[in-house]
Amino acid sequence: MPPPADIVKVAIEWPGAYPKLMEIDQKKPLSAIIKEVCDGWSLANHEYFALQHADSSNFYITEKNRNEIKNGTILRLTTSPAQNAQQLHERIQSSSMDAKLEALKDLASLSRDVTFAQEFINLDGISLLTQMVESGTDRYQKLQKIMKPCFGDMLSFTLTAFVELMDHGIVSWDTFSVAFIKKIASFVNKSAIDISILQRSLAILESMVLNSHDLYQKVAQEITIGQLIPHLQGTDQEIQTYTIAVINALFLKAPDERRQEMANILAQKQLRSIILTHVIRAQRAINNEMAHQLYVLQVLTFNLLEDRMMTKMDPQDQAQRDIIFELRRIAFDAESEPNNSSGSMEKRKSMYTRDYKKLGFINHVNPAMDFTQTPPGMLALDNMLYFAKHHQDAYIRIVLENSSREDKHECPFGRSSIELTKMLCEILKVGELPSETCNDFHPMFFTHDRSFEEFFCICIQLLNKTWKEMRATSEDFNKVMQVVKEQVMRALTTKPSSLDQFKSKLQNLSYTEILKIRQSERMNQEDFQSRPILELKEKIQPEILELIKQQRLNRLVEGTCFRKLNARRRQDKFWYCRLSPNHKVLHYGDLEESPQGEVPHDSLQDKLPVADIKAVVTGKDCPHMKEKGALKQNKEVLELAFSILYDSNCQLNFIAPDKHEYCIWTDGLNALLGKDMMSDLTRNDLDTLLSMEIKLRLLDLENIQIPDAPPPIPKEPSNYDFVYDCN
């Protein structure tokens, strides 16, 4: 007979004693269980003790998290969090350097546990740590020369403990003094500082900027871009990542009027070329966190275009109208103005109208009206002027080439530029906040100071080329734009390393090639609608669904590494989850770093029987998406979130690394529960496999013997003294 659901069998350790095997009744108060354990080892004052996980996490067991204890868990009897916090609070104030160092090391480790953190913070521990950073470092400055390693380790452990304690979100960031900010900033501004101290100082500054407007202003006064640049020129990728994270945070929180000024400073300090040389083109792989920070910087840089994108042209503004006059002048190199004789004004208007028509504007009389739609607003005009000035030959060629064609076949440069600018803004998501999980940065945008304008110049020439290849007329305008968008998107997915490489990719994606690709995709997704085919489909669909189900379950058995995210800052903390080979238990547990390959079951401490799963929920229905915080505001994170509900009010929360893994896991879990697999991936797989199977069954194989085994490999020839003449 199976044990009651509330009884959990565990092992409990105590230093110097044999471990105890014990059955814990989850209905009993935790204090009563601890008393029972203490009585078994004849330990008095049970209120001074607590239970904690014996794995690397060492997290305390509380009434809130006790339901996470599973059969086979190893626990440890230890000092209670309140006692431990009190003792460490006293030890870190010891006059002995060695004792102080050991205490700070323990504090840095224990501060990851929210239960201990709460007790230490209740003792005003955060204030004690900030005082040690502000004044303690000065006190030991004289000892630094003779005890440099000790000093560095002490400060490193102090800052680590501070970061871990603040990461729980218990204390507001607004409570810190200017002296503390100055001290942290001084560690970043020093040319020679211990790597661990620098890393934690950068992490603290990032969190200060992101979590408090007042602290942003204070940090911005203490840290300059020029002081951060040297950290990007080193070889430590983690330091480079934190440095770019601080720059991104300052960029993100800067007032609108300050962002362009900050962008100009970044340009003056050649941030882009430094990142290109020392990060993107460095002889090492870019990890996920660095890719995310580069993506954020890319998004924030492009978002500077939002103001121009959303600015309508004022037809009465002479400076703005002069830009249109300049476009006309460059294209047609206008002859001297007509004399002021009678009718000259009419001639001038007629000439301007004719030229504006050749330039491809919709409104020939007053082309300024073409730029009153937002987006793309004035950004389109900026792009056109940049193209005309920096790629003058190509600009003149396109305008004159089209103005000499028949009316119905001319590619309207003005209208095309406006729609193309709008399309490129949509592709690059100009004006949207960066996603918390995306790593999709494009190296080519870091190769030029005016990368968006250059991107436009390449694409407008592509549009003109595609227009000619399609032999398009004005009625085909939208079709041409769709083809151009497909060409650009396909080229971007290859992640070209430079704008020249991007241009080369587009050369290979001619209209003819796009038609071939579309035809191939259409063939692969061909849907036969005749009645016999539909009946055949209906007959073989259950087999295909079973095949997909087995693939999903096999992927769950392999397991996936999930990243832990919070609303305050991104963390390189991971956890792994996989299904047991018999499909009866989910094994999961925390990892110190992203794994290389599969993680064995025995290294994952926690278990969840599949039979205990009540439901699988996704998106807004997930408990961790209903909590307060920034994550629930992010649409992309919502689309990757799912939760397993089990027992009463218990859940296991996930944020998938990408959409593919999200589909794999939601499908697999639904399959385990006997429910339908409803993801987009399942629909695509079903369509593809059904199409393949039907085509195979429709092959003309009459009188053809299909062997059961593959043909044998022929014997090696007796000699190799032969040659085959290809001619």
PDB file of N, CA and C in Angstrom, residues 79-131:
ATOM      1  N   THR A  79      22.058  25.528  12.372  1.00  0.00           N
ATOM      2  CA  THR A  79      21.660  26.690  13.168  1.00  0.00           C
ATOM      3  C   THR A  79      20.531  27.432  12.474  1.00  0.00           C
ATOM      4  N   SER A  80      19.587  27.975  13.227  1.00  0.00           N
ATOM      5  CA  SER A  80      18.453  28.682  12.638  1.00  0.00           C
ATOM      6  C   SER A  80      18.937  29.935  11.904  1.00  0.00           C
ATOM      7  N   PRO A  81      18.190  30.403  10.902  1.00  0.00           N
ATOM      8  CA  PRO A  81      18.611  31.594  10.169  1.00  0.00           C
ATOM      9  C   PRO A  81      18.796  32.810  11.067  1.00  0.00           C
ATOM     10  N   ALA A  82      17.921  32.956  12.081  1.00  0.00           N
ATOM     11  CA  ALA A  82      18.049  34.107  12.982  1.00  0.00           C
ATOM     12  C   ALA A  82      19.351  34.032  13.770  1.00  0.00           C
ATOM     13  N   GLN A  83      19.676  32.830  14.305  1.00  0.00           N
ATOM     14  CA  GLN A  83      20.920  32.648  15.049  1.00  0.00           C
ATOM     15  C   GLN A  83      22.136  32.854  14.152  1.00  0.00           C
ATOM     16  N   ASN A  84      22.040  32.262  12.962  1.00  0.00           N
ATOM     17  CA  ASN A  84      23.154  32.367  12.019  1.00  0.00           C
ATOM     18  C   ASN A  84      23.408  33.822  11.630  1.00  0.00           C
ATOM     19  N   ALA A  85      22.329  34.555  11.371  1.00  0.00           N
ATOM     20  CA  ALA A  85      22.455  35.967  11.000  1.00  0.00           C
ATOM     21  C   ALA A  85      23.078  36.775  12.136  1.00  0.00           C
ATOM     22  N   GLN A  86      22.633  36.487  13.387  1.00  0.00           N
ATOM     23  CA  GLN A  86      23.176  37.202  14.548  1.00  0.00           C
ATOM     24  C   GLN A  86      24.673  36.937  14.708  1.00  0.00           C
ATOM     25  N   GLN A  87      25.043  35.666  14.567  1.00  0.00           N
ATOM     26  CA  GLN A  87      26.458  35.300  14.720  1.00  0.00           C
ATOM     27  C   GLN A  87      27.324  35.943  13.641  1.00  0.00           C
ATOM     28  N   LEU A  88      26.844  35.894  12.388  1.00  0.00           N
ATOM     29  CA  LEU A  88      27.624  36.492  11.300  1.00  0.00           C
ATOM     30  C   LEU A  88      27.692  38.008  11.429  1.00  0.00           C
ATOM     31  N   HIS A  89      26.625  38.604  11.928  1.00  0.00           N
ATOM     32  CA  HIS A  89      26.605  40.050  12.147  1.00  0.00           C
ATOM     33  C   HIS A  89      27.711  40.456  13.116  1.00  0.00           C
ATOM     34  N   GLU A  90      27.938  39.620  14.120  1.00  0.00           N
ATOM     35  CA  GLU A  90      29.001  39.897  15.098  1.00  0.00           C
ATOM     36  C   GLU A  90      30.376  39.546  14.530  1.00  0.00           C
ATOM     37  N   ARG A  91      30.466  38.418  13.796  1.00  0.00           N
ATOM     38  CA  ARG A  91      31.764  37.959  13.294  1.00  0.00           C
ATOM     39  C   ARG A  91      32.370  38.908  12.266  1.00  0.00           C
ATOM     40  N   ILE A  92      31.531  39.519  11.414  1.00  0.00           N
ATOM     41  CA  ILE A  92      32.095  40.399  10.382  1.00  0.00           C
ATOM     42  C   ILE A  92      32.596  41.719  10.975  1.00  0.00           C
ATOM     43  N   GLN A  93      32.311  41.939  12.266  1.00  0.00           N
ATOM     44  CA  GLN A  93      32.841  43.132  12.934  1.00  0.00           C
ATOM     45  C   GLN A  93      34.047  42.796  13.804  1.00  0.00           C
ATOM     46  N   SER A  94      34.557  41.563  13.653  1.00  0.00           N
ATOM     47  CA  SER A  94      35.705  41.110  14.443  1.00  0.00           C
ATOM     48  C   SER A  94      36.941  41.957  14.133  1.00  0.00           C
ATOM     49  N   SER A  95      37.799  42.112  15.128  1.00  0.00           N
ATOM     50  CA  SER A  95      39.053  42.853  14.936  1.00  0.00           C
ATOM     51  C   SER A  95      40.100  41.994  14.240  1.00  0.00           C
ATOM     52  N   SER A  96      39.883  40.684  14.236  1.00  0.00           N
ATOM     53  CA  SER A  96      40.821  39.771  13.577  1.00  0.00           C
ATOM     54  C   SER A  96      40.539  39.746  12.075  1.00  0.00           C
ATOM     55  N   MET A  97      41.560  40.025  11.273  1.00  0.00           N
ATOM     56  CA  MET A  97      41.397  40.038   9.819  1.00  0.00           C
ATOM     57  C   MET A  97      40.980  38.673   9.294  1.00  0.00           C
ATOM     58  N   ASP A  98      41.592  37.615   9.803  1.00  0.00           N
ATOM     59  CA  ASP A  98      41.284  36.263   9.334  1.00  0.00           C
ATOM     60  C   ASP A  98      39.838  35.885   9.648  1.00  0.00           C
ATOM     61  N   ALA A  99      39.409  36.196  10.892  1.00  0.00           N
ATOM     62  CA  ALA A  99      38.037  35.876  11.301  1.00  0.00           C
ATOM     63  C   ALA A  99      37.027  36.672  10.466  1.00  0.00           C
ATOM     64  N   LYS A 100      37.367  37.934  10.239  1.00  0.00           N
ATOM     65  CA  LYS A 100      36.489  38.805   9.445  1.00  0.00           C
ATOM     66  C   LYS A 100      36.355  38.275   8.016  1.00  0.00           C
ATOM     67  N   LEU A 101      37.494  37.869   7.430  1.00  0.00           N
ATOM     68  CA  LEU A 101      37.494  37.359   6.063  1.00  0.00           C
ATOM     69  C   LEU A 101      36.645  36.093   5.957  1.00  0.00           C
ATOM     70  N   GLU A 102      36.799  35.178   6.929  1.00  0.00           N
ATOM     71  CA  GLU A 102      36.038  33.932   6.915  1.00  0.00           C
ATOM     72  C   GLU A 102      34.537  34.207   7.071  1.00  0.00           C
ATOM     73  N   ALA A 103      34.211  35.176   7.928  1.00  0.00           N
ATOM     74  CA  ALA A 103      32.802  35.524   8.155  1.00  0.00           C
ATOM     75  C   ALA A 103      32.173  36.114   6.894  1.00  0.00           C
ATOM     76  N   LEU A 104      32.904  36.998   6.213  1.00  0.00           N
ATOM     77  CA  LEU A 104      32.382  37.604   4.985  1.00  0.00           C
ATOM     78  C   LEU A 104      32.209  36.564   3.883  1.00  0.00           C
ATOM     79  N   LYS A 105      33.108  35.577   3.854  1.00  0.00           N
ATOM     80  CA  LYS A 105      32.988  34.490   2.877  1.00  0.00           C
ATOM     81  C   LYS A 105      31.710  33.694   3.126  1.00  0.00           C
ATOM     82  N   ASP A 106      31.439  33.381   4.416  1.00  0.00           N
ATOM     83  CA  ASP A 106      30.204  32.660   4.765  1.00  0.00           C
ATOM     84  C   ASP A 106      28.974  33.496   4.437  1.00  0.00           C
ATOM     85  N   LEU A 107      29.057  34.797   4.708  1.00  0.00           N
ATOM     86  CA  LEU A 107      27.928  35.689   4.453  1.00  0.00           C
ATOM     87  C   LEU A 107      27.604  35.748   2.961  1.00  0.00           C
ATOM     88  N   ALA A 108      28.647  35.826   2.125  1.00  0.00           N
ATOM     89  CA  ALA A 108      28.439  35.873   0.671  1.00  0.00           C
ATOM     90  C   ALA A 108      27.715  34.625   0.186  1.00  0.00           C
ATOM     91  N   SER A 109      28.023  33.474   0.799  1.00  0.00           N
ATOM     92  CA  SER A 109      27.386  32.216   0.407  1.00  0.00           C
ATOM     93  C   SER A 109      25.946  32.133   0.908  1.00  0.00           C
ATOM     94  N   LEU A 110      25.729  32.473   2.178  1.00  0.00           N
ATOM     95  CA  LEU A 110      24.399  32.324   2.787  1.00  0.00           C
ATOM     96  C   LEU A 110      23.390  33.357   2.285  1.00  0.00           C
ATOM     97  N   SER A 111      23.885  34.494   1.785  1.00  0.00           N
ATOM     98  CA  SER A 111      22.976  35.576   1.388  1.00  0.00           C
ATOM     99  C   SER A 111      22.109  35.222   0.189  1.00  0.00           C
ATOM    100  N   ARG A 112      22.443  34.144  -0.507  1.00  0.00           N
ATOM    101  CA  ARG A 112      21.598  33.717  -1.631  1.00  0.00           C
ATOM    102  C   ARG A 112      20.245  33.214  -1.155  1.00  0.00           C
ATOM    103  N   ASP A 113      20.176  32.784   0.113  1.00  0.00           N
ATOM    104  CA  ASP A 113      18.933  32.244   0.676  1.00  0.00           C
ATOM    105  C   ASP A 113      18.078  33.394   1.203  1.00  0.00           C
ATOM    106  N   VAL A 114      16.854  33.524   0.685  1.00  0.00           N
ATOM    107  CA  VAL A 114      15.988  34.638   1.056  1.00  0.00           C
ATOM    108  C   VAL A 114      15.620  34.604   2.540  1.00  0.00           C
ATOM    109  N   THR A 115      15.532  33.404   3.134  1.00  0.00           N
ATOM    110  CA  THR A 115      15.171  33.296   4.556  1.00  0.00           C
ATOM    111  C   THR A 115      16.271  33.888   5.426  1.00  0.00           C
ATOM    112  N   PHE A 116      17.516  33.498   5.147  1.00  0.00           N
ATOM    113  CA  PHE A 116      18.643  34.073   5.883  1.00  0.00           C
ATOM    114  C   PHE A 116      18.752  35.566   5.589  1.00  0.00           C
ATOM    115  N   ALA A 117      18.590  35.938   4.321  1.00  0.00           N
ATOM    116  CA  ALA A 117      18.723  37.345   3.930  1.00  0.00           C
ATOM    117  C   ALA A 117      17.760  38.226   4.720  1.00  0.00           C
ATOM    118  N   GLN A 118      16.520  37.762   4.888  1.00  0.00           N
ATOM    119  CA  GLN A 118      15.532  38.543   5.628  1.00  0.00           C
ATOM    120  C   GLN A 118      15.974  38.768   7.070  1.00  0.00           C
ATOM    121  N   GLU A 119      16.513  37.708   7.714  1.00  0.00           N
ATOM    122  CA  GLU A 119      16.972  37.834   9.100  1.00  0.00           C
ATOM    123  C   GLU A 119      18.167  38.784   9.205  1.00  0.00           C
ATOM    124  N   PHE A 120      19.112  38.683   8.264  1.00  0.00           N
ATOM    125  CA  PHE A 120      20.301  39.542   8.316  1.00  0.00           C
ATOM    126  C   PHE A 120      19.925  40.999   8.052  1.00  0.00           C
ATOM    127  N   ILE A 121      18.982  41.210   7.128  1.00  0.00           N
ATOM    128  CA  ILE A 121      18.531  42.576   6.833  1.00  0.00           C
ATOM    129  C   ILE A 121      17.797  43.168   8.031  1.00  0.00           C
ATOM    130  N   ASN A 122      17.055  42.314   8.763  1.00  0.00           N
ATOM    131  CA  ASN A 122      16.353  42.784   9.970  1.00  0.00           C
ATOM    132  C   ASN A 122      17.321  43.303  11.029  1.00  0.00           C
ATOM    133  N   LEU A 123      18.558  42.812  10.995  1.00  0.00           N
ATOM    134  CA  LEU A 123      19.586  43.274  11.935  1.00  0.00           C
ATOM    135  C   LEU A 123      20.312  44.514  11.413  1.00  0.00           C
ATOM    136  N   ASP A 124      19.729  45.131  10.381  1.00  0.00           N
ATOM    137  CA  ASP A 124      20.346  46.293   9.736  1.00  0.00           C
ATOM    138  C   ASP A 124      21.689  45.919   9.107  1.00  0.00           C
ATOM    139  N   GLY A 125      21.729  44.703   8.574  1.00  0.00           N
ATOM    140  CA  GLY A 125      22.968  44.202   7.993  1.00  0.00           C
ATOM    141  C   GLY A 125      23.408  44.944   6.745  1.00  0.00           C
ATOM    142  N   ILE A 126      22.437  45.418   5.940  1.00  0.00           N
ATOM    143  CA  ILE A 126      22.797  46.163   4.722  1.00  0.00           C
ATOM    144  C   ILE A 126      23.568  47.427   5.087  1.00  0.00           C
ATOM    145  N   SER A 127      23.081  48.137   6.108  1.00  0.00           N
ATOM    146  CA  SER A 127      23.765  49.362   6.544  1.00  0.00           C
ATOM    147  C   SER A 127      25.178  49.065   7.012  1.00  0.00           C
ATOM    148  N   LEU A 128      25.334  47.940   7.716  1.00  0.00           N
ATOM    149  CA  LEU A 128      26.661  47.554   8.197  1.00  0.00           C
ATOM    150  C   LEU A 128      27.608  47.321   7.022  1.00  0.00           C
ATOM    151  N   LEU A 129      27.125  46.630   5.984  1.00  0.00           N
ATOM    152  CA  LEU A 129      27.970  46.359   4.819  1.00  0.00           C
ATOM    153  C   LEU A 129      28.334  47.646   4.079  1.00  0.00           C
ATOM    154  N   THR A 130      27.363  48.559   3.933  1.00  0.00           N
ATOM    155  CA  THR A 130      27.663  49.817   3.237  1.00  0.00           C
ATOM    156  C   THR A 130      28.666  50.652   4.024  1.00  0.00           C
ATOM    157  N   GLN A 131      28.554  50.617   5.370  1.00  0.00           N
ATOM    158  CA  GLN A 131      29.542  51.341   6.198  1.00  0.00           C
ATOM    159  C   GLN A 131      30.927  50.740   6.031  1.00  0.00           C
TER     160      GLN A 131
END
